[in-house]
Coordinates of N, CA and C in Angstrom, one line a residue:
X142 N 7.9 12.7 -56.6 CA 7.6 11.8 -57.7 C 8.4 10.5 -57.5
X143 N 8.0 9.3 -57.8 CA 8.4 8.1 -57.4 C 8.6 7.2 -58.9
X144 N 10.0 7.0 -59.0 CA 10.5 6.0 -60.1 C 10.6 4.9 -59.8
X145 N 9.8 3.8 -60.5 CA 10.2 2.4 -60.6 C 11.3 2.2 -61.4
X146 N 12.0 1.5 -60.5 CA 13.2 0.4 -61.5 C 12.7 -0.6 -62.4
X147 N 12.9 -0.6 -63.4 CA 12.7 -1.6 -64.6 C 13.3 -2.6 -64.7
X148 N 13.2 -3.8 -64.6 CA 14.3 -4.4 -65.4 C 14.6 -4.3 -66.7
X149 N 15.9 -4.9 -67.3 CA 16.1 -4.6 -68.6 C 17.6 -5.5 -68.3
X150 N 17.1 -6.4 -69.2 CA 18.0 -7.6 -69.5 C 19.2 -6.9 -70.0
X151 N 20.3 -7.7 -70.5 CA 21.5 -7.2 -71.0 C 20.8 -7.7 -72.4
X152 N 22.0 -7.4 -73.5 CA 21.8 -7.6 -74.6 C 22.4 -9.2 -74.8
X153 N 22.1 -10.3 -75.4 CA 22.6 -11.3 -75.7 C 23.9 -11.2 -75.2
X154 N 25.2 -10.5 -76.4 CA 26.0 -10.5 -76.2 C 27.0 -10.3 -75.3
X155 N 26.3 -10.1 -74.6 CA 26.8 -9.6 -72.9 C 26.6 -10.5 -71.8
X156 N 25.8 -11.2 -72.1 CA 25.3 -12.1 -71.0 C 25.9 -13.6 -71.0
X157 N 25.8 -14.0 -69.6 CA 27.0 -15.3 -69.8 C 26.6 -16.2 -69.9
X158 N 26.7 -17.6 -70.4 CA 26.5 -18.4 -70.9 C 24.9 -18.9 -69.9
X159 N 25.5 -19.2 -68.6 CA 24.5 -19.8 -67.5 C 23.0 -18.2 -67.5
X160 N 23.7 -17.1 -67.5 CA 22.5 -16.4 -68.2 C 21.4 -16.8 -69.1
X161 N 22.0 -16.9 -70.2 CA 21.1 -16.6 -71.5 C 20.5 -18.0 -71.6
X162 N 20.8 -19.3 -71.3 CA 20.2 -20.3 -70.5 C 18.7 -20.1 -70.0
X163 N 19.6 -19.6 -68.7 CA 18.6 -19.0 -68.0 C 17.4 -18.6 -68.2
X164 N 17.7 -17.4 -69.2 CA 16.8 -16.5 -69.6 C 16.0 -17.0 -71.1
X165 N 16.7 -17.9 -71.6 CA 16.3 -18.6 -73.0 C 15.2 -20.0 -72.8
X166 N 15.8 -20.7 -72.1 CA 16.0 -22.5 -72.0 C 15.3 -22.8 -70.8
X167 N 15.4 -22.5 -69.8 CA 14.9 -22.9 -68.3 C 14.0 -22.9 -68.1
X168 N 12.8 -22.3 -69.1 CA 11.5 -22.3 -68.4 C 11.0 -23.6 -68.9
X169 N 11.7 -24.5 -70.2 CA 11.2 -25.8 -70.9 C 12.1 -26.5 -69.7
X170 N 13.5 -26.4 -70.0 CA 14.8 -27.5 -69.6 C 14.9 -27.2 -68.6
X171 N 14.5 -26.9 -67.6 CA 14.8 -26.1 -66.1 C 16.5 -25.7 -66.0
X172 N 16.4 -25.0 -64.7 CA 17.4 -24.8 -64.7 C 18.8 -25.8 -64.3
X173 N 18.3 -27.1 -64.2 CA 19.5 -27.7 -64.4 C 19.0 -29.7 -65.3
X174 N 18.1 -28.8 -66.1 CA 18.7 -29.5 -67.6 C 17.2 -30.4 -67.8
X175 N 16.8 -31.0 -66.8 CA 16.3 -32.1 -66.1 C 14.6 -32.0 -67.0
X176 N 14.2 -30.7 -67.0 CA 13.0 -31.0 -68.1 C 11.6 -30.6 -67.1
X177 N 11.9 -30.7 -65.8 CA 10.8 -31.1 -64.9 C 10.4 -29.4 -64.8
X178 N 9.5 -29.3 -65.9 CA 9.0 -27.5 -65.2 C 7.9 -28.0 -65.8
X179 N 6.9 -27.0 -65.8 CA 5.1 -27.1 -66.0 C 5.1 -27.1 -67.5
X180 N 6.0 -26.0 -68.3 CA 5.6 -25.9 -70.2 C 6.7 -27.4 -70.3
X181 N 8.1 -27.6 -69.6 CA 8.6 -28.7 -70.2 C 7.8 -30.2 -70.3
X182 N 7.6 -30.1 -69.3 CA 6.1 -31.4 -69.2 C 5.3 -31.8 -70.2
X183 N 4.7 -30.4 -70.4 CA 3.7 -30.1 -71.7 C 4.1 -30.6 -72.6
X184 N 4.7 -29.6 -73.0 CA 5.7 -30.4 -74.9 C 7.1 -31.7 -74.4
X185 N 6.4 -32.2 -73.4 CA 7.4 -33.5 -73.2 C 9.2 -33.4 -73.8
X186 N 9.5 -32.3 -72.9 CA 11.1 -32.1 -72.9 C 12.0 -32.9 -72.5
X187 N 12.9 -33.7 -73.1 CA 14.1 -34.7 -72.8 C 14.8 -34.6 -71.2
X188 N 14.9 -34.9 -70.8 CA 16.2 -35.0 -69.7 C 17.2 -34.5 -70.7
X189 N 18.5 -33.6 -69.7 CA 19.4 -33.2 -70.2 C 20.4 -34.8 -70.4
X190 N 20.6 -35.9 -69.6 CA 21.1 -37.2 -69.8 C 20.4 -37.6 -71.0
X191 N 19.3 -37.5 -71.3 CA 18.8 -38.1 -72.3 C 19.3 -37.7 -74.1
X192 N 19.3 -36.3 -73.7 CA 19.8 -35.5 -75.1 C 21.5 -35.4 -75.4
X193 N 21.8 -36.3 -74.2 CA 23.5 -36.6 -74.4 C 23.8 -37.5 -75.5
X194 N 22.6 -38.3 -75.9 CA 23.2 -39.0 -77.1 C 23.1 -38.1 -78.2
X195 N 22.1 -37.3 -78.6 CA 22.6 -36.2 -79.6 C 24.1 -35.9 -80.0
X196 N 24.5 -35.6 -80.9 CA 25.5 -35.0 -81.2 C 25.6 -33.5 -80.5
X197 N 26.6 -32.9 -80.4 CA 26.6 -31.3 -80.3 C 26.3 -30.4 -81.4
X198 N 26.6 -30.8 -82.5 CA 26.3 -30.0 -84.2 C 24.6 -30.2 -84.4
X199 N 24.1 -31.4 -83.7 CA 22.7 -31.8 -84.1 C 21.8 -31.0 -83.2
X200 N 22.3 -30.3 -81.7 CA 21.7 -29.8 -80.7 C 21.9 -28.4 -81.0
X201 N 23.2 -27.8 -81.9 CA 23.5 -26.6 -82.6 C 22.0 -26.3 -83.5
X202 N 22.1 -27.4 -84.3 CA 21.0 -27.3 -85.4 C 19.5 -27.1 -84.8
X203 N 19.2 -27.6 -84.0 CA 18.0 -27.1 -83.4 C 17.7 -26.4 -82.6
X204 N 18.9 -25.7 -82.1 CA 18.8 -24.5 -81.2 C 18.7 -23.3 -82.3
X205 N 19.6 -23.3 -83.2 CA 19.3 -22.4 -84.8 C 18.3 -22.7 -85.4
X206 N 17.6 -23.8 -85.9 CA 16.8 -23.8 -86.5 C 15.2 -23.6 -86.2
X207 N 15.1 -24.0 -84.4 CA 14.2 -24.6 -83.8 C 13.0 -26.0 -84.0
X208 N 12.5 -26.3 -83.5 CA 11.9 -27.7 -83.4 C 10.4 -27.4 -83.3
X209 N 10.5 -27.5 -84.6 CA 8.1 -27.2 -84.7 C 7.7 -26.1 -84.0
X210 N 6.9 -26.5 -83.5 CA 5.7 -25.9 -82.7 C 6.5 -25.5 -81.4
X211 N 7.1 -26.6 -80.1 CA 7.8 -26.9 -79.2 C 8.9 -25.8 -78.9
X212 N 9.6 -25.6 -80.1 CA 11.3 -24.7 -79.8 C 11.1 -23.5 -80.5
X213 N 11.6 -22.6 -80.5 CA 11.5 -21.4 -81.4 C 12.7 -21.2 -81.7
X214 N 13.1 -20.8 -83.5 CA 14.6 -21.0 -83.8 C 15.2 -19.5 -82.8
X215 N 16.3 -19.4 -82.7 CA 17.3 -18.5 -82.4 C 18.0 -18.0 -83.4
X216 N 18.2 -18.4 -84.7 CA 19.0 -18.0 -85.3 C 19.3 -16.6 -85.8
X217 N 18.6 -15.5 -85.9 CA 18.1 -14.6 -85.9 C 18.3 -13.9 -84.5
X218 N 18.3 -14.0 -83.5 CA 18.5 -13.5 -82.6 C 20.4 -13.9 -81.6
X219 N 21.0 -14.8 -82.2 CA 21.9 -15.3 -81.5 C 22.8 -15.3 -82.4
X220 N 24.1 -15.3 -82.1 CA 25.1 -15.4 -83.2 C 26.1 -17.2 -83.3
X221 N 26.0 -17.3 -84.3 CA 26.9 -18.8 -84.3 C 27.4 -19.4 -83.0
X222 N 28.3 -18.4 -82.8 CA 29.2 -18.5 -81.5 C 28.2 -18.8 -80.3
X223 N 27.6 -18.3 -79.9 CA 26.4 -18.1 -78.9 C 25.7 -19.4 -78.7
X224 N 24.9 -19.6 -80.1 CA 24.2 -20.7 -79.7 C 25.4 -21.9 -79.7
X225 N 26.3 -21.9 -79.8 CA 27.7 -22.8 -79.4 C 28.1 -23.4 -78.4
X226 N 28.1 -21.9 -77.7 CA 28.0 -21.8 -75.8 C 27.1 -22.0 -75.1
X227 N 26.2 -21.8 -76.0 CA 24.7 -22.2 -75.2 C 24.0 -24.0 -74.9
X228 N 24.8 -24.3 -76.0 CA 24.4 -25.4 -76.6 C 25.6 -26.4 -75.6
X229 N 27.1 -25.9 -75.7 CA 28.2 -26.1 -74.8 C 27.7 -26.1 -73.1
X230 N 26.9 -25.2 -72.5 CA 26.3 -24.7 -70.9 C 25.9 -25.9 -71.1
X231 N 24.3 -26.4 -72.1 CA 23.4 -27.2 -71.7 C 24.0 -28.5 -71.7
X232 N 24.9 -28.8 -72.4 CA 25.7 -30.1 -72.7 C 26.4 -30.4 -71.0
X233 N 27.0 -29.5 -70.1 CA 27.6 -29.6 -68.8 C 26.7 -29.8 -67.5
X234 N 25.5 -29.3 -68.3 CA 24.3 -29.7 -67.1 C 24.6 -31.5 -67.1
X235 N 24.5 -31.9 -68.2 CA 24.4 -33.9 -68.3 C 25.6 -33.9 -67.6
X236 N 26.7 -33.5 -67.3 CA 28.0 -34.1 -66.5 C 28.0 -34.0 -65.2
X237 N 26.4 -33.1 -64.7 CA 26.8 -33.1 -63.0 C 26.2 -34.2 -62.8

């Protein structure tokens, strides 16, 4: 008898910041910030330079709250801290 391997993510809280990114963010923000993927296009996603003038509390709030139609909140799925770090990861993509 023959078993497939499954994937199976970690749980949020386990996963490291450039992870849950990853696994959250990158299919809109790509993976390094820039916006240029096929759904980011679509709903017309910022440059990671671009969303540098945001504040960090104001990029917290929409990664918690989510953005219309476009973002889906997290808050519910992520802890304070988390979307902090997440928000922290995407803010270091604009510094490379």
């Amino acid at each position: 008898m023959l078993f497939r391997s499954v994937y199976v993510p970690k749980p949020a809280a386990q996963q490291s910041d450039e992870d849950l990114y990853n696994h959250k963010c990158a299919i809109c923000h790509g993976k390094d910030g820039l916006g240029n993927t096929a759904k980011g296009k679509k709903v017309n996603v910022k440059d990671v330079h671009a969303n540098m003038k945001d504040s960090a509390d104001d990029m917290i709030k929409v990664v918690t709250d989510g953005k219309g139609d476009n973002m889906d909140s997290y808050k519910g799925e992520m802890t304070p801290g988390q979307i902090k770090s997440l928000v922290d990861y995407y803010r270091s993509l604009g510094q490379k």
